[in-house]
């Protein structure tokens, strides 16, 4: 039987192990068959009987119980471990009797030496209520940690985002919105929209549940990247004026809607005193993937290791700011793009605004205590393109504080992806009106369906049926439908 | 909460742990021939880094400490530096077979060369015996119980890592110390304290000792196996037998660290848990923890009976959050962490000083310690015959 074989193998192994408990009597568990004396035959019979009983009952019925009943002397007893997997029953346990110790003056301990059963409860799996409670405990402990070791008095985060209505606005704004919703500090979101405020943007940012200030800017977004950068700069300065007028108190972050932010960024900027700089990772984008990879490969051959270009502060060994890492546009010079979404590389400007954070008190009109003198007044800045980089806000660039362990941590990433300027998209990304033209698919799950246009009443049903069918459509058919409907 | 000083955080723990033993006692260190200590260490320098290294560092500390006196007449305590736990197998585990004879030979030496042993028959002497079951000198519990404490050490004070109530190998008046854990190694693995603790229960180690106890049920009295069988698929329990390189860092990211018994009830996990701020969950019935008279273990750790192991998840999740936060605050007390370590060179409040504090608390000696001339209490021929052979 399987059980007896198992016991036999254990007996053999026990004899050969280093720390074997040789002092204990070999139990009858071992398949030890001695000489054919009447007692051993008797025990063999009992053994067989107990095996039969175990088969019937479904768990291991130890014949030691019988031995215990019949024997009068106190000897060492064993319990065999009941593993639920092996026996399939409820785990049981037989307590071991304590060894007879020679030293009788020692009080008998509650804890006994020897083999114990392995206790397994009937359903050894996690209880969902307890898991929930454990997660609540974890949350509480982490909250305590944050209050003890994190930022002492967190300041409000003021996020400035220039945006405008376009195809990819929903894509970009969703990313920024979700990042800002996760920020554990108080947040004010200033959204400056080119071309005036629109309901589209307003309804979108209302979904966030954050405190938002939605301002319109009376110029439409131009089509060339250069003009766009200039307009965005003006929009940001406009937002800074709003901060000054409303006397918002906190830390201003330029959260461009096409960037990707990490949560550590918002923790790190709490440490800024007046004007700080963080490192941005530049994910230079090319519509043509092959070209970009070839450029990167050339770069890699020179340096030996492909790396992501970083724009940010650079320090010397004493952790003092000495200069700036700027994106090297040389390798991409011929291929830079001028118009939105030409199929070529789109480069970041020399100094991206999103890499800088400032204390909003810098912008206030009144003389705040110890407001540094090396900052220009926002009011006095001309809108005529004098401000080409955030550093022109300060007179003394050496006073900029590098953040993220002196720029070694990359806290956000820059990537500009836009659709063609003339691309259209459904307003609010909701398909409300019925599709105007329907084209039958090549393969449909309803082989007898006709290609006539349905009656208006059944339109809704048909529409859902069509969209289901379109999944199995060939790709050509799908493209046809999509371009026609818009 | 933020501005509390360490004494407020520590509560009662801070007071006794910060006692300074200098000036409260005097220790005389016997000059034994180097075959009892230095030569053994030279043969196997691994003794300096394993968990029984306390005996070696204790001697080094005492030799240069201000409590040491060169005049035995004014000494309150006498220390016998003999390294009984330094005979290692190739794997690094100490073999205790020669230890009784070594100890006996050392005692015979000091009894014949100095009068102080016979004056009290060892009652004002202390020995460091950091092995599994202390002065019973065996790694296997039944054999250790069978041998009992070495008869010659019946009256001496023993400084040992083993502690279990109502056990033959724990003498009345022994001082329990933590096992040695390398302080620099642990310091070098510290991570910033604001790293959020995201593991609920953490444990790395064996559940079944397949080499010595294949069927299970012997090792750890079946408690470790019960932990595995009940919680191996529970996402809250990060338990496995792996040896990760980030072991120390992981402990700092966990709320609870399991400290179950193994072949002996004590383990270095307790020290590691205290150093890294992880609440120790002690699963060992009747265990006596280090410096139990100075450290309020009930307030710091969670004690779970071996019979309650299958319900460990219920027990741990039903602890109220205030209790957990309080335990973490007590663990953050630097004097607590310092008391668990054996740093070189010694620092105030560390384990060496706690041992001396414990010895100082036993002073002054009772009158019965000093024997009348001719009175003999020890039986020099007791014990197994093999122990009587000279070393």
XYZ file of C-alpha atoms in Angstrom, chain A residues 110-352:
243
model
C 3.765 22.193 29.149
C 5.925 21.950 26.084
C 6.917 18.427 25.239
C 9.688 17.107 23.098
C 9.113 14.740 20.277
C 6.959 14.481 17.237
C 3.936 16.733 17.052
C 1.194 16.815 14.506
C 1.064 19.542 11.933
C -2.074 21.500 12.554
C -3.989 22.456 9.460
C -7.358 24.062 9.658
C -10.168 22.643 7.534
C -10.142 25.471 4.997
C -6.545 26.729 4.794
C -7.253 29.565 2.383
C -7.449 33.330 2.809
C -10.597 34.864 4.189
C -11.599 37.902 2.105
C -12.806 39.924 5.092
C -9.478 39.438 6.794
C -7.631 40.398 3.635
C -9.621 43.628 3.532
C -8.805 44.341 7.142
C -5.141 43.667 6.503
C -5.155 46.150 3.642
C -6.776 48.731 5.856
C -4.033 48.134 8.419
C -1.407 48.551 5.730
C -3.012 51.799 4.637
C -3.089 53.098 8.185
C 0.549 52.193 8.781
C 1.604 53.895 5.565
C -0.371 56.997 6.437
C 1.446 57.113 9.759
C 4.783 56.656 8.031
C 3.998 59.495 5.696
C 3.141 61.812 8.524
C 6.237 60.824 10.490
C 8.876 60.680 7.800
C 7.339 62.360 4.806
C 6.806 66.010 4.176
C 6.032 67.942 7.321
C 3.722 70.634 6.039
C 2.761 69.861 2.482
C 2.089 72.795 0.213
C -0.635 73.019 -2.359
C 0.341 71.948 -5.833
C -0.691 74.387 -8.552
C -0.633 72.637 -11.910
C -0.626 74.796 -15.042
C -1.713 73.088 -18.243
C -2.017 74.810 -21.606
C -4.397 72.935 -23.863
C -6.671 73.299 -26.894
C -9.309 71.205 -28.504
C -7.871 68.667 -30.881
C -8.049 64.989 -31.623
C -5.502 63.877 -29.085
C -6.663 66.260 -26.369
C -8.719 63.578 -24.665
C -5.800 61.180 -24.748
C -3.347 63.624 -23.209
C -5.686 65.242 -20.747
C -6.795 61.872 -19.392
C -3.224 61.008 -18.542
C -2.548 64.290 -16.802
C -5.898 64.248 -15.073
C -5.378 60.806 -13.607
C -1.887 61.686 -12.444
C -3.187 64.802 -10.731
C -6.054 62.920 -9.144
C -3.538 60.602 -7.496
C -1.507 63.400 -5.952
C -1.900 63.112 -2.170
C -1.629 66.855 -1.566
C -4.065 69.705 -2.106
C -4.199 70.599 -5.751
C -5.376 73.488 -7.928
C -5.474 72.806 -11.640
C -5.244 75.834 -13.925
C -6.225 74.906 -17.467
C -5.532 77.569 -20.055
C -7.282 76.898 -23.325
C -6.317 78.418 -26.615
C -9.233 79.676 -28.657
C -11.387 80.411 -25.621
C -13.060 78.013 -23.208
C -15.110 75.279 -24.738
C -17.689 72.996 -23.266
C -15.694 70.050 -24.454
C -12.729 70.812 -22.269
C -14.886 72.015 -19.414
C -16.887 68.820 -19.242
C -13.712 66.818 -19.441
C -11.948 68.421 -16.544
C -15.113 68.485 -14.473
C -14.863 64.713 -14.385
C -11.689 64.942 -12.382
C -13.284 66.219 -9.216
C -10.300 68.479 -8.634
C -10.367 72.159 -7.940
C -9.944 73.641 -11.416
C -9.600 77.134 -12.871
C -10.499 77.065 -16.527
C -9.392 80.139 -18.445
C -9.648 80.916 -22.092
C -6.956 82.538 -24.166
C -8.108 84.487 -27.151
C -5.837 83.153 -29.795
C -6.219 79.995 -31.790
C -3.420 77.486 -31.850
C -1.257 77.938 -34.927
C -0.130 75.087 -37.049
C 3.602 75.321 -36.923
C 5.462 73.969 -33.945
C 7.418 77.137 -33.412
C 4.408 79.315 -33.190
C 2.830 76.794 -30.946
C 5.677 76.934 -28.488
C 5.439 80.703 -28.414
C 1.708 80.650 -27.817
C 2.059 78.072 -25.097
C 4.624 80.231 -23.351
C 2.208 83.144 -23.454
C -0.536 80.951 -22.080
C 1.647 79.883 -19.221
C 2.541 83.442 -18.361
C -1.143 84.254 -18.414
C -1.697 81.489 -15.907
C 1.082 82.848 -13.734
C -0.671 86.182 -13.728
C -3.809 84.463 -12.533
C -1.783 82.878 -9.720
C -0.540 86.297 -8.759
C -3.922 87.960 -8.916
C -5.638 85.301 -6.895
C -2.693 85.072 -4.505
C -2.624 81.323 -4.693
C -0.149 79.815 -2.289
C 1.730 76.720 -3.242
C 4.143 75.300 -5.727
C 3.589 75.878 -9.419
C 4.198 72.883 -11.668
C 3.922 73.112 -15.436
C 2.037 69.938 -16.239
C 1.873 69.961 -20.009
C -0.851 67.728 -21.212
C 1.374 65.620 -23.415
C 3.835 64.774 -20.630
C 3.895 61.766 -18.367
C 4.451 62.461 -14.680
C 5.556 60.100 -11.950
C 4.138 60.368 -8.453
C 7.596 60.899 -7.014
C 7.685 64.215 -8.856
C 4.983 65.661 -6.637
C 6.731 64.390 -3.501
C 10.034 65.810 -4.635
C 8.805 69.280 -5.501
C 7.548 69.812 -1.947
C 11.186 70.384 -1.076
C 11.564 73.426 -3.306
C 12.196 76.751 -1.602
C 11.941 79.230 -4.444
C 12.855 77.949 -7.877
C 13.652 74.351 -8.666
C 14.589 72.256 -11.658
C 13.949 68.588 -12.322
C 15.227 66.208 -14.951
C 12.994 65.314 -17.886
C 13.449 62.230 -19.954
C 13.044 62.996 -23.618
C 11.319 60.374 -25.678
C 11.990 61.840 -29.073
C 9.259 60.786 -31.396
C 9.436 59.940 -34.991
C 6.573 59.104 -37.252
C 8.987 56.883 -39.075
C 10.200 54.300 -36.658
C 13.026 53.031 -38.817
C 14.723 56.372 -39.095
C 14.677 56.942 -35.414
C 16.047 53.548 -34.598
C 18.880 54.056 -37.066
C 19.764 57.346 -35.467
C 19.712 55.777 -32.055
C 21.877 52.950 -33.270
C 24.490 55.376 -34.497
C 24.387 57.126 -31.203
C 24.671 53.855 -29.443
C 27.747 52.823 -31.394
C 29.493 55.954 -30.318
C 28.597 55.760 -26.683
C 28.400 52.028 -26.432
C 25.020 52.005 -24.697
C 21.696 53.387 -25.912
C 20.379 55.916 -23.431
C 17.464 58.236 -23.147
C 18.408 61.893 -23.506
C 17.737 63.937 -20.398
C 17.050 67.599 -20.032
C 17.754 68.951 -16.611
C 20.185 70.325 -14.079
C 23.655 68.918 -13.726
C 25.768 69.113 -10.629
C 29.347 68.676 -9.661
C 30.537 66.340 -6.952
C 29.653 68.839 -4.241
C 25.994 68.726 -5.299
C 26.056 72.310 -6.497
C 24.404 73.310 -9.706
C 26.944 73.863 -12.430
C 25.068 73.599 -15.679
C 22.288 72.110 -17.675
C 21.850 69.000 -19.700
C 20.171 70.101 -22.893
C 18.775 67.941 -25.607
C 21.199 67.675 -28.488
C 19.235 68.288 -31.628
C 22.236 67.848 -33.935
C 21.597 64.265 -34.968
C 18.065 65.157 -35.853
C 18.768 68.488 -37.457
C 17.780 67.692 -41.005
C 14.812 65.735 -40.054
C 13.020 68.071 -37.668
C 9.461 68.700 -38.402
C 7.820 72.032 -38.859
C 4.173 71.233 -39.201
C 2.036 69.277 -36.884
C 2.520 65.646 -37.525
C 4.758 65.646 -40.460
C 6.270 62.270 -40.587
C 9.508 63.217 -38.964
C 10.964 63.846 -35.548
C 9.441 66.357 -33.234
C 12.006 67.891 -30.956
C 11.560 69.538 -27.611
C 12.638 73.088 -27.232
C 15.935 73.878 -25.636
C 14.495 74.308 -22.162
C 11.147 72.767 -21.521
